[in-house]
């Protein structure tokens, strides 16, 4: 949808003419055009082939009234950020029995409302919401005792569905494939056993709000998990992160770690990932820092001490299938060399954060060890001590590089040097895009 007022109104007025429309996305850019969409439900009656409907931040109960009858083929519904959607509207959503994906983050739907939706839509496999947090006021279960009773039955009867205690008609085996826990206690972790088809697990921790660290061993009992996201917002507890990764690392294809702490602790986690995650395709590290004396947060360990935590004795390659690597934090010569030495198949490399500890010599050494023949995309999002000599080295090396940016962030780089590299690309007839200042949205 266009956000420009007049065009937005024109499109809406003629929406019923798009009778074969399959996807309608009314995004955040339309936030100031709520009045245009007040009668959306009347337009949806003319869109019987719609399978994807996104009404983010502006959805009202009236907009989705009669949605199931108007759009019987709806498979994905996204109401993200729409605060006027509450538990009272769950009956309307629950009528869309073909829904497979539902995003209700930022709405006022609680765990009780989720129950109605989950119990009514048997094929629902992707529910984006945080009402599963048993520490919040929006409880999925009426009490912690009910949660434990349900878990005990699940353990005793394995995958055979059993009725919820005190809730006839509700069963304790869900089709959900994603699960999100915020500051879980040990007993909360066991609620994952109610989702035997779980593929994606996200856990957020703010340790200053926790009385004790949870035992996350139950992660090892999730048979189908392949994606793990862990956000540790106020410190990196190495033992906790290690327990998560050791429990399910061999099953993971995607690992996203946000470890807000000194790089010293994040460096130790790299060893665990290298030992336990042989099937990764996507790996992302963020949040770590190396503060100097001028900053509010002062470093507790030197860079050398942190790099010494990396175990270069681990046999390479630890990640033979890794294609996408993103590091947003401290990126030292040793850290990048360690990661790339284990990733011969890497295609996309994104570097952000603190890159002042990267140097040209490291890339020369690395390419001798691992030629990175499949590398296609390299991105330096902030200033680095690496110069355009490394770019030239990559251009002359046998690989699959197609994009290198941002070159303006290279140390001592000048426009004339950039133009020389462009000449080199033309002379060698290379299919490479060199980006000076343009951001990633140019891709």
Phi, psi and omega in degrees: 000135174287143180267346178295130193304308185294315180296320179301316180294319180298314180297316181297318181299331183253014186298328182295344179283347180267060188294343180256011180299135181251333181229128176233117184240106176255100191265190185297333181295345180265012185304323182272009180243028184304321182301330181295327189258011184304325182258033183301323183301326179290328179286325182297335179297340180263007183238064186292342182265005181297129177245337181232123178230121178238119177233084188269132173074346184236002185293139174240162179305324181295328183293331182253010176295126180076016183300317183299320180285322182288322184231076186293345183260013184296127182248332183225130179229127182234112180245027186310133174075006182270095189290344181277354177272122185232185178303330181296339181266359182292330178298322179291317179294321183296342178286343180277075191289352179263000182299132174250330182233131180220127176242112179236026176294139178082001173270182178257022176283129180260185178299325180296320177294323178300322180304312182301317182292312182298319183287334183270327184254094187290336183269358181297121182239343182230104180241110180265104183191157181246030180280000180276357180286112184282000175266352184268176177281342182267072186286137173285329180250151181295331179202163177293328178298320179295320177301312183293322177300318181294319180295318179300317178297320181298316180296318182290324185252008177055237187269005179282125183298140175228153183287148175294139178295124178078002180227075182305139178094342179264130181252162189255018173243116184256157177272001186301139180252348177234150186213138185227120179240134179246123182047054182287147169272171183304315182293331178294329182301329184289348177295342177295337180295344179279356181237077185294346180261012185302129178244325185238122179241128174241134177227132179245137182229131166236097193293335179294343178261002181253139178280334177204157179282137182283157172270117186256019183302333183299340179303329181293345182265006179269107191288331189251006182297133176225354180224129180231129173237124180233123180246111178252102195276340184235348170189156180262113176265100188301317181298321180294313179297320179298319180296321177299308186292320178296330182286328185223005187305323183292342180266346190281137168251341178227130178226123182235111183242125173245106186243095185278087181193178177300143181306332180310319183280323177297324180300322179294328180293328180304321181296319180295317179298317181296325182279333193245354188235071184284348187250014182297138171250327181232129179225128181226129174240135175209168171098336184281158183212161174230089186284144175255183188292345181274350185261164180294316179271121182263137181295140178265344182221150178285165178297320179297318178298321180292314179297329179295343178287341181286129183265095181283359177277348178295130185294129178266152359270133178281335182233072185294342183255001185294125181247327186237118181235125179231128176234119178238093184166219177281122177239096179266168176304312183295320182295312182293321178298317179301312183293313183287335177293339179261005187229072182293340184258011185299137180248321185238126181235117182240120183241130183212165175103244183246098187252013183287356179254019175257140183222159183302320184301328180297317181295323178298314180295316182299314183295336174288327181276318182222104186297347180052051186294339182260002182298128182242329191221126178231129184225123174255105189277344177222172184299144182221160177280351176294142182254180179291350176297325177293322176298316178298319178300317179294323180293327182270353182270153178281107179202190182246025185301131179240336182216132173226126179199171345271126186290338179294343180271357179287147182298131175058021181288144178232160180296325180295320177295320178300317180293326176297320178294323177297321177297320179298319178299316181291317182299322182267003178054046182273141178270068185229136174256122175258122185252126182273299183234345186297143181276182188294341182292352177284346184288000000 
